[in-house]
PDB file of C-alpha atoms in Angstrom:
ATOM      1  CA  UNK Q   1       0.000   0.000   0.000  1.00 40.00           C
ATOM      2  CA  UNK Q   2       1.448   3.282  -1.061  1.00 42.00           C
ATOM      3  CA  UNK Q   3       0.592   6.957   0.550  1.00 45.00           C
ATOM      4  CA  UNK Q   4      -0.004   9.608  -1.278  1.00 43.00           C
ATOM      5  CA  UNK Q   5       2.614  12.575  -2.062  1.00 41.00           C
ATOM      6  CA  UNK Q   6       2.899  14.921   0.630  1.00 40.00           C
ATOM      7  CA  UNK Q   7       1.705  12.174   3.217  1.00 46.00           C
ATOM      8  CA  UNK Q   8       4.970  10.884   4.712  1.00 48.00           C
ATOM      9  CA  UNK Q   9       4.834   9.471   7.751  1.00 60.00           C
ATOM     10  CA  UNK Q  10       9.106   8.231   8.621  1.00 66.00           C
ATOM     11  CA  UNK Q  11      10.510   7.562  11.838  1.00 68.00           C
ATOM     12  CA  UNK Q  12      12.186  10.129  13.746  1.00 68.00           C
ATOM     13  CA  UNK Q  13      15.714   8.564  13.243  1.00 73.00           C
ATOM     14  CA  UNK Q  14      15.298   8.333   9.242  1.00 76.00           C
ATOM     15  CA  UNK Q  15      17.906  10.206   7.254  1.00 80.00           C
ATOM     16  CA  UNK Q  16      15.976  10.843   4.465  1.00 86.00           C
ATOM     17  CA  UNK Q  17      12.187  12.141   4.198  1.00 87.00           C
ATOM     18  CA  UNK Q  18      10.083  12.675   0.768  1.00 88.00           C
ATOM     19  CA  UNK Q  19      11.697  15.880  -0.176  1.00 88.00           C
ATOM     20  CA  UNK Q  20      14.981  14.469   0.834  1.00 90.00           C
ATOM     21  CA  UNK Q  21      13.883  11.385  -1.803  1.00 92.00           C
ATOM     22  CA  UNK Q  22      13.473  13.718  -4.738  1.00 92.00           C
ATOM     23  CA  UNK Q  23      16.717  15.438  -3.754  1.00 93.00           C
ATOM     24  CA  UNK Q  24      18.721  12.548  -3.582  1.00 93.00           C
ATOM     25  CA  UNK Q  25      17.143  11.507  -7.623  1.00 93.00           C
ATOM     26  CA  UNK Q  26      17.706  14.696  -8.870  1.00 93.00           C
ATOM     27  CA  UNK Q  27      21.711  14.509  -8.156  1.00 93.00           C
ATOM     28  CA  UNK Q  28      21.904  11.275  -8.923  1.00 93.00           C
ATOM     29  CA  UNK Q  29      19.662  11.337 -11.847  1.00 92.00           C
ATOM     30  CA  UNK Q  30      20.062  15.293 -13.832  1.00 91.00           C
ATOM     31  CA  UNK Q  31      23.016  15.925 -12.288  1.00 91.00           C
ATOM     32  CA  UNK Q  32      25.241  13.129 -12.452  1.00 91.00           C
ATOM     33  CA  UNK Q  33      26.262  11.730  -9.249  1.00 93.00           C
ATOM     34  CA  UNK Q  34      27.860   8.623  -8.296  1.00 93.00           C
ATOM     35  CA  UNK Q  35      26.573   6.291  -5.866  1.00 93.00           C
ATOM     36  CA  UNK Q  36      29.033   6.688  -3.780  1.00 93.00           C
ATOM     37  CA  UNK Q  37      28.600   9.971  -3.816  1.00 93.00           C
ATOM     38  CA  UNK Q  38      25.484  10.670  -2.984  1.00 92.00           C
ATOM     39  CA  UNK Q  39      25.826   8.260  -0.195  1.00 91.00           C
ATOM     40  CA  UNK Q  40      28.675  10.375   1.322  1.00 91.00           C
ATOM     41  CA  UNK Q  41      26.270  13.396   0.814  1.00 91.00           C
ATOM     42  CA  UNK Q  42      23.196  12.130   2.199  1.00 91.00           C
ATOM     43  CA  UNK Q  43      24.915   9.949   5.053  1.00 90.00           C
ATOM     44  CA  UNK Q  44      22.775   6.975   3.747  1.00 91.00           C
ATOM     45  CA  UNK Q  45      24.630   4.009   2.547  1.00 92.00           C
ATOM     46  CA  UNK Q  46      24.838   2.776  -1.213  1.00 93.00           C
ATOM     47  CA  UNK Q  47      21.957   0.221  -0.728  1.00 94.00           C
ATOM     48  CA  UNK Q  48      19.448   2.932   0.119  1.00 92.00           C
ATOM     49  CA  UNK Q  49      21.006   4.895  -2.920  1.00 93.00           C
ATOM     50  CA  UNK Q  50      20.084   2.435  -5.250  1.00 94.00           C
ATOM     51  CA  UNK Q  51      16.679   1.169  -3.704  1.00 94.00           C
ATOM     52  CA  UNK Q  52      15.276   4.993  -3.896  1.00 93.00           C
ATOM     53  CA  UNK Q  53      16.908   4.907  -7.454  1.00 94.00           C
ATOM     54  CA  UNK Q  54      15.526   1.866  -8.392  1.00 94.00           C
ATOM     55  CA  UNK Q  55      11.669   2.902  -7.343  1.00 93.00           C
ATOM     56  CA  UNK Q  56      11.861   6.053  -8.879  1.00 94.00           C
ATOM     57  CA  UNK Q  57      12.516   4.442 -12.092  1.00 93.00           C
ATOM     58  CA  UNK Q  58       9.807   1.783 -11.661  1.00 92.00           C
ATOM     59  CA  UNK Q  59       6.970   4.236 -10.271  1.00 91.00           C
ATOM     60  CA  UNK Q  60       8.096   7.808 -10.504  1.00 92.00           C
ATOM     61  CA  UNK Q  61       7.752  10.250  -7.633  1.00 90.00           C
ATOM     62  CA  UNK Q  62       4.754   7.951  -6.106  1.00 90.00           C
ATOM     63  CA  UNK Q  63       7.274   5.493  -5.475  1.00 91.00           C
ATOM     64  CA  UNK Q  64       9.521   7.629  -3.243  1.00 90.00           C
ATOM     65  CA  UNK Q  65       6.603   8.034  -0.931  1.00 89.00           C
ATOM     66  CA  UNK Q  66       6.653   5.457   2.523  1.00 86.00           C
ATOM     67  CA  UNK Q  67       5.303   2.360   1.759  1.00 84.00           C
ATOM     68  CA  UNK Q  68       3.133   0.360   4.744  1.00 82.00           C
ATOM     69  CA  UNK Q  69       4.987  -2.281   6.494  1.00 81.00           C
ATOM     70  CA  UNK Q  70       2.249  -4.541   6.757  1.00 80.00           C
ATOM     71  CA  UNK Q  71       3.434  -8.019   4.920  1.00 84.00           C
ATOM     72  CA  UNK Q  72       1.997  -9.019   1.110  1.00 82.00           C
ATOM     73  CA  UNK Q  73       0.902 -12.335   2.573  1.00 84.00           C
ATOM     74  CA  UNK Q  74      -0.501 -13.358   6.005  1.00 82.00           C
ATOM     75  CA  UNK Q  75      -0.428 -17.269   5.797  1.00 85.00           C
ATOM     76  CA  UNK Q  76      -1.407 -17.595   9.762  1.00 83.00           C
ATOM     77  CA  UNK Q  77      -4.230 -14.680   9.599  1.00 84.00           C
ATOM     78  CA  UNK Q  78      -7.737 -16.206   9.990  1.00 88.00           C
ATOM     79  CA  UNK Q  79     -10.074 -16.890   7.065  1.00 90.00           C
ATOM     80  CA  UNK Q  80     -12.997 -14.860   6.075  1.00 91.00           C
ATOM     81  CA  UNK Q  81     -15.524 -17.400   6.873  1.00 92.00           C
ATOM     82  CA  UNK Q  82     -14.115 -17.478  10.365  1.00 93.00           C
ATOM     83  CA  UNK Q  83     -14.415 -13.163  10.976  1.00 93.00           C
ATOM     84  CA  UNK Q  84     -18.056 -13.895   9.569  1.00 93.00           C
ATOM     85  CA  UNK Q  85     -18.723 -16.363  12.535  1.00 94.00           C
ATOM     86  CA  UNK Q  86     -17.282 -13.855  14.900  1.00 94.00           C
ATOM     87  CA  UNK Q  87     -19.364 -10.606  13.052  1.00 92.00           C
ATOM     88  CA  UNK Q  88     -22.237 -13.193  13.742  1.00 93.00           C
ATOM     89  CA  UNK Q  89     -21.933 -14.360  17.268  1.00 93.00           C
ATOM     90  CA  UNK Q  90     -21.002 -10.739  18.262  1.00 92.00           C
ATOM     91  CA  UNK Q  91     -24.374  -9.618  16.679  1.00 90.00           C
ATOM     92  CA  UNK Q  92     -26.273 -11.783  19.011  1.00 91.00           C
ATOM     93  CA  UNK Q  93     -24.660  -9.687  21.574  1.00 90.00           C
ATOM     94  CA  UNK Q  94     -22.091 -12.654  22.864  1.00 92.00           C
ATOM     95  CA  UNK Q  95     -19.151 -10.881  24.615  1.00 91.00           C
ATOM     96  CA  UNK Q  96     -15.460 -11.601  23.742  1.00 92.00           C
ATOM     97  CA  UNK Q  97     -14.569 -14.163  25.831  1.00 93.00           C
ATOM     98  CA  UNK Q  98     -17.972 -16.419  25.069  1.00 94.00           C
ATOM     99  CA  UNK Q  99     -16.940 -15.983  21.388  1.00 94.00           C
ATOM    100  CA  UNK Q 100     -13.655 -17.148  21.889  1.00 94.00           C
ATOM    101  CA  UNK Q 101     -15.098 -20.043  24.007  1.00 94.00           C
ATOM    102  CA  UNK Q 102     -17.419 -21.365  21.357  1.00 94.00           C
ATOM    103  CA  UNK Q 103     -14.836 -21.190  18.277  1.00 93.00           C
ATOM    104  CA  UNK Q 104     -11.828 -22.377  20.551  1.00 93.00           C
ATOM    105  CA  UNK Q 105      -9.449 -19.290  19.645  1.00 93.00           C
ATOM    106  CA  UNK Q 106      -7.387 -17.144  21.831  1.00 93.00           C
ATOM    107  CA  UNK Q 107      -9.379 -13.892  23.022  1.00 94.00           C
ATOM    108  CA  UNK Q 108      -6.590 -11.767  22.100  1.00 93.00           C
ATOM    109  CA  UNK Q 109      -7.486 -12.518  17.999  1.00 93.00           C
ATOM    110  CA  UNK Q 110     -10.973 -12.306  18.743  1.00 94.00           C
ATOM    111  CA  UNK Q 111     -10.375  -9.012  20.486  1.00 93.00           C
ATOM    112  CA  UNK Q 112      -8.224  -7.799  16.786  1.00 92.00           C
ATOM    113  CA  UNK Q 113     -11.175  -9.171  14.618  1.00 93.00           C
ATOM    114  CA  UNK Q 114     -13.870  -7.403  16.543  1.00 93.00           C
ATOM    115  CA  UNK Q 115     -12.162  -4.247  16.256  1.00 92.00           C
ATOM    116  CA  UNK Q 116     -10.840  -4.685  13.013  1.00 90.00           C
ATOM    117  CA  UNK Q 117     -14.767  -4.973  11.923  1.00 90.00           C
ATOM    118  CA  UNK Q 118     -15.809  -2.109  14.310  1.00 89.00           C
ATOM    119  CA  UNK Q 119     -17.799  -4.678  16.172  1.00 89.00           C
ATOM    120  CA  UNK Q 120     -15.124  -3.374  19.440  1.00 87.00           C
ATOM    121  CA  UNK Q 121     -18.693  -1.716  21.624  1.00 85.00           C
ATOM    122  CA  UNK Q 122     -22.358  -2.766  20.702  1.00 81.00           C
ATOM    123  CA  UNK Q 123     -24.639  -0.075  20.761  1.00 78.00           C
ATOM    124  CA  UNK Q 124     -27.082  -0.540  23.711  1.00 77.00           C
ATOM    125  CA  UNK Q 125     -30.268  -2.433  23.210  1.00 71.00           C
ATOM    126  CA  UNK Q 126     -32.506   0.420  24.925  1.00 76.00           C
ATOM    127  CA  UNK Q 127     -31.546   3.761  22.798  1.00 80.00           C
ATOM    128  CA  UNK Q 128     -30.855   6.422  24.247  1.00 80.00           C
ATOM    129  CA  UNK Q 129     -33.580   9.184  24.573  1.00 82.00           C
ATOM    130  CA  UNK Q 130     -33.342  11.895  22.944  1.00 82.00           C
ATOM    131  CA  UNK Q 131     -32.605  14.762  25.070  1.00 76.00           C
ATOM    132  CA  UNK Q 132     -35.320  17.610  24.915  1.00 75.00           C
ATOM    133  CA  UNK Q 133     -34.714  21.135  25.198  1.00 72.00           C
ATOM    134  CA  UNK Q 134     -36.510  24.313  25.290  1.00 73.00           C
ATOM    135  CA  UNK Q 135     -35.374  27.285  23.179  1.00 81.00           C
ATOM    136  CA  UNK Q 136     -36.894  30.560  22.351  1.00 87.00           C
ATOM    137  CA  UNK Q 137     -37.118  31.419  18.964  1.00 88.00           C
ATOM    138  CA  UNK Q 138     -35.932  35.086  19.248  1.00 91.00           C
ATOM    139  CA  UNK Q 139     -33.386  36.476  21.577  1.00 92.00           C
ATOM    140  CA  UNK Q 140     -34.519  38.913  24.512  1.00 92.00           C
ATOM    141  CA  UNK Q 141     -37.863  36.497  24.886  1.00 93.00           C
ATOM    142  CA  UNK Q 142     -36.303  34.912  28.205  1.00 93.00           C
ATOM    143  CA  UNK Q 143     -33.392  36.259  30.320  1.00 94.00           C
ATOM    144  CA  UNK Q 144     -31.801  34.044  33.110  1.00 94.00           C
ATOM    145  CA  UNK Q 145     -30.618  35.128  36.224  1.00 95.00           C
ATOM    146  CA  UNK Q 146     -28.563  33.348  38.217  1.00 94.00           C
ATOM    147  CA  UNK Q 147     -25.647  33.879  41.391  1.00 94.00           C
ATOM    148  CA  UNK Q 148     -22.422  32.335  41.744  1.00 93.00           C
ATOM    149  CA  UNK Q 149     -20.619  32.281  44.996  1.00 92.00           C
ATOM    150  CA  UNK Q 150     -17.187  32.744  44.764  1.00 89.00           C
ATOM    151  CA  UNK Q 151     -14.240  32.551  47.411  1.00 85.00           C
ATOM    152  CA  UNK Q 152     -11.840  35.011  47.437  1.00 78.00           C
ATOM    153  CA  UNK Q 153      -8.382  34.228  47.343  1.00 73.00           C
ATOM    154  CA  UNK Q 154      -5.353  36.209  49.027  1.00 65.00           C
ATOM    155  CA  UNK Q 155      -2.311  33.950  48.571  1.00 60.00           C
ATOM    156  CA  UNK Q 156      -0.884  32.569  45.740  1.00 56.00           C
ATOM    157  CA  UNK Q 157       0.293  28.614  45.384  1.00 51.00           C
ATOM    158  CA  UNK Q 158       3.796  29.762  45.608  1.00 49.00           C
ATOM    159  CA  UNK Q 159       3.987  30.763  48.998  1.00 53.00           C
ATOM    160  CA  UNK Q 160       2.430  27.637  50.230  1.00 56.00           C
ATOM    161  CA  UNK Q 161       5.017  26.426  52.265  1.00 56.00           C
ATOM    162  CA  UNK Q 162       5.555  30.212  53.736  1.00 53.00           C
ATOM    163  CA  UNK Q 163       2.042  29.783  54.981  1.00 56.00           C
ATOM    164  CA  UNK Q 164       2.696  26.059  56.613  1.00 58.00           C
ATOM    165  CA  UNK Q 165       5.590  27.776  58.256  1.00 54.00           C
ATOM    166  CA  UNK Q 166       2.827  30.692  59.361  1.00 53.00           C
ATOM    167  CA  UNK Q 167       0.592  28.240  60.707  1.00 57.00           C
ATOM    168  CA  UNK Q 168       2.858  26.375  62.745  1.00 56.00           C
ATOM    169  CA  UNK Q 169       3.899  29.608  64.276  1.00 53.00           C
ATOM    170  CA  UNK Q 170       0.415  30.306  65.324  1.00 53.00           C
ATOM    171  CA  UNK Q 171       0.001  33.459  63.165  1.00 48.00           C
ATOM    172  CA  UNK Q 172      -3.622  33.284  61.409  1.00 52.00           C
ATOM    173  CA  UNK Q 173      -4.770  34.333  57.822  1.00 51.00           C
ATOM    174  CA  UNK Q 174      -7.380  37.330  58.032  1.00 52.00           C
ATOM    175  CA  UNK Q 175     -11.059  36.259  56.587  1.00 60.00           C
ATOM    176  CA  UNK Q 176     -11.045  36.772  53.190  1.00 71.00           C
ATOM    177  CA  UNK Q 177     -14.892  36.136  52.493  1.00 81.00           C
ATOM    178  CA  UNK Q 178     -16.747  35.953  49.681  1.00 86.00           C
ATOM    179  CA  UNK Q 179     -17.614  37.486  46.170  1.00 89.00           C
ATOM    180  CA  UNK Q 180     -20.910  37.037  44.371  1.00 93.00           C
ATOM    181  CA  UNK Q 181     -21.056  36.768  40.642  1.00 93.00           C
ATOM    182  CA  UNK Q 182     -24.688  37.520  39.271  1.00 95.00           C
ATOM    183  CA  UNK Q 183     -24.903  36.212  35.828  1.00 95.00           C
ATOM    184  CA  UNK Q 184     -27.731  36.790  32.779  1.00 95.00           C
ATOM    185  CA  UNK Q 185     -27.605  34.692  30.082  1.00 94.00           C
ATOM    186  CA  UNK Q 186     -30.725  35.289  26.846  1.00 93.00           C
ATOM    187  CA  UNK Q 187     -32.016  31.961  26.256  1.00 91.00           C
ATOM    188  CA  UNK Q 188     -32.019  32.259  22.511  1.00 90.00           C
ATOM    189  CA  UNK Q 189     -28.584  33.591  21.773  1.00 90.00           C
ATOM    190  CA  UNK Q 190     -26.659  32.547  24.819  1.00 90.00           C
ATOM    191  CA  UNK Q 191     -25.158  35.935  25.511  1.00 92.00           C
ATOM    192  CA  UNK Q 192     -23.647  36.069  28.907  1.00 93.00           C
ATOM    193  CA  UNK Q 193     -23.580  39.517  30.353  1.00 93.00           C
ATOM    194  CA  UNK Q 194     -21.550  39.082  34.570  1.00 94.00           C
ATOM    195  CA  UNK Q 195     -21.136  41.357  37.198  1.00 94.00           C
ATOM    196  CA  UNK Q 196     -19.001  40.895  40.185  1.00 92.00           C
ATOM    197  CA  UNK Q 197     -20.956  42.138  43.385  1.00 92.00           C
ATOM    198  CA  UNK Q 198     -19.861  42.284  47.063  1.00 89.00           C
ATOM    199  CA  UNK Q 199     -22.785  40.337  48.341  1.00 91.00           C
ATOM    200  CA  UNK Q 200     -26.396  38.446  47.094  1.00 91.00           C
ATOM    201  CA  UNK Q 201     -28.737  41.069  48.357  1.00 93.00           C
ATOM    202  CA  UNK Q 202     -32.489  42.207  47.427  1.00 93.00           C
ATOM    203  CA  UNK Q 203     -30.150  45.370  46.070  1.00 93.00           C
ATOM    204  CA  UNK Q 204     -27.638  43.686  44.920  1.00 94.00           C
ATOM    205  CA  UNK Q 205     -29.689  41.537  42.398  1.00 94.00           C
ATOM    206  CA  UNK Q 206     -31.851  44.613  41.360  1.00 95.00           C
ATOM    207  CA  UNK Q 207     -28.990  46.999  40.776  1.00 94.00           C
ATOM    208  CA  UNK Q 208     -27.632  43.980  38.612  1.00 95.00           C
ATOM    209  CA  UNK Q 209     -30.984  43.243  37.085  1.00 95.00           C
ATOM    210  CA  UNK Q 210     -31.136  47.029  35.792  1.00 95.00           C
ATOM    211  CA  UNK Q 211     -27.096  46.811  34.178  1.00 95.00           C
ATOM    212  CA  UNK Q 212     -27.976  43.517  32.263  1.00 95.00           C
ATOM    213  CA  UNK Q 213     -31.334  45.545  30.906  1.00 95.00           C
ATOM    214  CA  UNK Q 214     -28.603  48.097  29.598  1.00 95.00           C
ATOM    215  CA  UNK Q 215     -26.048  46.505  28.860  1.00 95.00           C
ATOM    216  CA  UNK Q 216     -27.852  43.838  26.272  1.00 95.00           C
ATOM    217  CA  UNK Q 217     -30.318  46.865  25.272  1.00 94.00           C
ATOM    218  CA  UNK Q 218     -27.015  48.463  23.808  1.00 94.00           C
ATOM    219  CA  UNK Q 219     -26.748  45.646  22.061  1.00 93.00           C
ATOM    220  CA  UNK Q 220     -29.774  46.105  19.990  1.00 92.00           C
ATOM    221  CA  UNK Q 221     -32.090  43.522  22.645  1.00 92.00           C
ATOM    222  CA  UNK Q 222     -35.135  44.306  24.308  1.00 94.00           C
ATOM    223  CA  UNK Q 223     -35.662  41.792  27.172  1.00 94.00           C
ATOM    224  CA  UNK Q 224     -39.499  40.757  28.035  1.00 94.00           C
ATOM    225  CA  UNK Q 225     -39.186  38.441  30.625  1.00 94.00           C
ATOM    226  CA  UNK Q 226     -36.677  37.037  33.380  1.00 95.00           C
ATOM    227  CA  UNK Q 227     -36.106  33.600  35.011  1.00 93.00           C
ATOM    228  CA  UNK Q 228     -34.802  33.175  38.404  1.00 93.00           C
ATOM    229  CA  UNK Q 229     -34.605  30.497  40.900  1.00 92.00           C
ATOM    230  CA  UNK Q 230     -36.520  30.475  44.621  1.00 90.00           C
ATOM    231  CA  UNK Q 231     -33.272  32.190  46.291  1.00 90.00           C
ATOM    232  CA  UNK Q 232     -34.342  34.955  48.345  1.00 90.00           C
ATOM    233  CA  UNK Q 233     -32.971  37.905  46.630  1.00 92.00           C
ATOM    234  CA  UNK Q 234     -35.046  36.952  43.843  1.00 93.00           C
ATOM    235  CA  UNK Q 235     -38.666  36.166  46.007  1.00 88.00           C
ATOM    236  CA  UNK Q 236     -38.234  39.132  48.390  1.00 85.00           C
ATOM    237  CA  UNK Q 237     -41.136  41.991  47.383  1.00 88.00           C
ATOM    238  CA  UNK Q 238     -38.404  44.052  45.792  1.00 93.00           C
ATOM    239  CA  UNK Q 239     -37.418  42.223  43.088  1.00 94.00           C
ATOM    240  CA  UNK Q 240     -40.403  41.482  41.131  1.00 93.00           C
ATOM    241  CA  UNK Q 241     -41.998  44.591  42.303  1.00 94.00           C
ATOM    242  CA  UNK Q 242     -38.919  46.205  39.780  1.00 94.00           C
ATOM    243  CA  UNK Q 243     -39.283  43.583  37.576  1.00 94.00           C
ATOM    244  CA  UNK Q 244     -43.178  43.974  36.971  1.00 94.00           C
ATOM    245  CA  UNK Q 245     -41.837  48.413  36.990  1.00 94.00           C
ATOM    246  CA  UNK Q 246     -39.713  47.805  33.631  1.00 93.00           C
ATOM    247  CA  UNK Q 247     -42.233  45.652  31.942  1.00 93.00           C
ATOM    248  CA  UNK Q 248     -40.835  42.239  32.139  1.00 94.00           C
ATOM    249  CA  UNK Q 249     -42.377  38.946  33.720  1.00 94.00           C
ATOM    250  CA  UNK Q 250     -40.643  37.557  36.115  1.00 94.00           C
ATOM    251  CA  UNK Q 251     -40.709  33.295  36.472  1.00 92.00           C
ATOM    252  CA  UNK Q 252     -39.379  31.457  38.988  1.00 91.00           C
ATOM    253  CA  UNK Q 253     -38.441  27.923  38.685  1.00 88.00           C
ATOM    254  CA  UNK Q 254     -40.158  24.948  40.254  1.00 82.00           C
ATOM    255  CA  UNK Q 255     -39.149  24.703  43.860  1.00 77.00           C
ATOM    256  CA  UNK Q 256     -37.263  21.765  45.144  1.00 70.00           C
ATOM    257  CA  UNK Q 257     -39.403  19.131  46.608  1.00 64.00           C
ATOM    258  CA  UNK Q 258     -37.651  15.919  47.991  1.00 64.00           C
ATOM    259  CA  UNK Q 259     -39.753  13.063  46.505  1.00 55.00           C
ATOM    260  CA  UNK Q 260     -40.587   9.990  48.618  1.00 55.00           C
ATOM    261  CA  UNK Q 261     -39.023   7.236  48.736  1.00 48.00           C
ATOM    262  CA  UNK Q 262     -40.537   3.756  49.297  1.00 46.00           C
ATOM    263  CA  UNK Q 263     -39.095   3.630  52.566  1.00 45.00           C
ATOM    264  CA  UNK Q 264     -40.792   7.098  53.439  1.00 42.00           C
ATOM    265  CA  UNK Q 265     -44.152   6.208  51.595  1.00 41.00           C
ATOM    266  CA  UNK Q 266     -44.279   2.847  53.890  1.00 43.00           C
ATOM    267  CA  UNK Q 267     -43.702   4.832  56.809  1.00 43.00           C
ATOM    268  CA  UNK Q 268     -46.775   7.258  56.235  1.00 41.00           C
ATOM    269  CA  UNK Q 269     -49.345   4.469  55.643  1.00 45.00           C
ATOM    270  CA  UNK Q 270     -53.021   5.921  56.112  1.00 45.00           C
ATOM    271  CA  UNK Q 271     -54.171   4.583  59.880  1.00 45.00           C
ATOM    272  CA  UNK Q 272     -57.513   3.243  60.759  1.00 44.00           C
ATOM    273  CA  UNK Q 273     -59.341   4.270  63.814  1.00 45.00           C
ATOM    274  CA  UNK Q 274     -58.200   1.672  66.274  1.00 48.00           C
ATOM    275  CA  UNK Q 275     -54.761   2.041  65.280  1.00 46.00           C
ATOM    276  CA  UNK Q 276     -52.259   1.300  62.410  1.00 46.00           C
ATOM    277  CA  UNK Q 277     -54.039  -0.538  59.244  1.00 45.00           C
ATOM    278  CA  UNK Q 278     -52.219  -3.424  58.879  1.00 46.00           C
ATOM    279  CA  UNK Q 279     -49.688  -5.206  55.972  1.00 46.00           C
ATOM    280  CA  UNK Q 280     -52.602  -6.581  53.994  1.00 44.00           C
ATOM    281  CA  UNK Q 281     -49.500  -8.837  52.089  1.00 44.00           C
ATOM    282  CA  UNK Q 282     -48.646 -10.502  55.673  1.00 44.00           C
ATOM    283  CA  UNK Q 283     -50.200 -13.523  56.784  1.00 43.00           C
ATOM    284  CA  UNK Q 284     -52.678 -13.820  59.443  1.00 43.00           C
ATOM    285  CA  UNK Q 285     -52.690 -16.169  62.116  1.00 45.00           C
ATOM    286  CA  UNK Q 286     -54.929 -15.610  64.383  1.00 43.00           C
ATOM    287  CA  UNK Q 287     -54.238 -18.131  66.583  1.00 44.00           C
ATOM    288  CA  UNK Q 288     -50.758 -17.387  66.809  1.00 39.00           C
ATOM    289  CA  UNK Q 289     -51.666 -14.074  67.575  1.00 39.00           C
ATOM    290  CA  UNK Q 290     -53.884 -14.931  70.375  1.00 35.00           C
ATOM    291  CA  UNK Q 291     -50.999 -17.591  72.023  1.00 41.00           C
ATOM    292  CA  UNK Q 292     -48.627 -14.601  72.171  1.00 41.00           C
ATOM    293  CA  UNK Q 293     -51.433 -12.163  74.356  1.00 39.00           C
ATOM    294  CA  UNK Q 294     -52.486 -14.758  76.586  1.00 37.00           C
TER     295      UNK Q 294
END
């Protein structure tokens, strides 16, 4: 199998690469070199000379391209009807091993012969569903609003072991605190307008709330309406009372409700008026029941 011109792919240590090739022909060849020396020259010995010589001649340029070192003949590779068992067990979904079980080779060719046939990873046999989700059709229709909590940070990692060597002294690093990142992003277009803010108040979020109206009405954007989560910057009075001021609608997501488990739903079983209704799955015995009173 021959590659293409231009698509040489030598080893590092190789003296010669494709433009080296045509070099080495073209003294050789127009301009009357000896074998000798152009081996001198090209630090290659005469046996490479005359092999690059000898292809040139025989295929032209094509033939000083790299050539695959995969043999001409395979005489131990297995036969086609054999890979067409394999393609056929593994289509029944029969793993590697099993495969090589049944047809009594090694798992190591069966492994080659599966990925040789890009048989390697079965799809699943449920697919997988196809993920669903929401977009408005024109940007400024829905703005999100959201807040990131950030940690500030004083020291850099290169005075680590300067701040071990603090610690064991007993001298302690001031409170840094926190910073608050409020971020809008349109639903349609994804543009991200973020502001840094000292803290996730009522004010805070509305002061923020009125920049991201600017900032994305410079760009040409008229919002209409805002989503936020439950967090209480965004259900205090404030905020949608300044919302519902510059025209927009504000919606909240769904809040979080912890759903019950089957644990929890056995534990709140509906009870009767002389006490808790009982497992209607257990077994009665009534007698039993009346040897353990008395």
């Amino acid at each position: 199998m021959q590659q293409a011109e231009g698509q040489v792919h030598s080893h590092k240590n190789a003296r010669l690469g494709f433009a080296g090739r045509i070099c080495l022909v073209e003294r050789v060849l127009g301009d009357g070199w000896t074998v000798p020396m152009a081996s001198a020259a090209f630090g290659i010995s005469p046996q490479s000379v005359r092999k690059w010589i000898r292809r040139y001649r025989a295929e032209g340029r094509a033939g000083l391209a790299d050539r695959s070192s995969r043999p001409h003949h395979s005489p131990r590779r297995l036969s086609v009807t054999l890979e067409q068992r394999i393609a056929g067990l593994r289509r029944q979904r029969k793993s590697g091993p099993t495969i090589a079980d049944i047809l009594g080779l090694s798992l190591s060719t069966v492994g080659d012969v599966l990925r040789r046939l890009g048989l390697g990873r079965l799809p699943p046999l449920v697919p997988r569903p196809v993920v669903v989700r929401y977009e408005r059709e024109h940007p400024g229709e829905l703005l999100h609003l959201d807040i990131k909590k950030l940690g500030r940070i004083g020291r850099s990692a290169a005075r680590r072991r300067l701040l071990a060597h603090e610690r064991q002294a007993g001298y302690r690093q001031a409170q840094l605190g926190w910073e608050y990142l409020h971020v809008a992003i349109d639903d349609c277009s994804r543009v991200a307008d973020a502001e840094l803010l000292p803290d996730a108040s009522v004010g805070s979020a509305v002061q923020f709330l009125e920049h991201a109206l600017a900032w994305f009405g410079a760009l040409g954007v008229a919002i209409r309406s805002v989503m936020t989560d439950n967090a209480f910057c965004y259900a205090k009075r404030r905020f949608p009372a300044t919302a519902a001021a510059l025209g927009l609608r504000h919606l909240r997501t769904r809040p979080y409700r912890r759903e019950p488990t089957a644990r929890q739903s056995a534990s709140f079983r509906p009870r009767s008026a002389n006490g808790p209704t009982p497992n209607p799955t257990a077994p009665h015995n009534n007698e039993l029941a009346l040897s353990a009173i008395f």
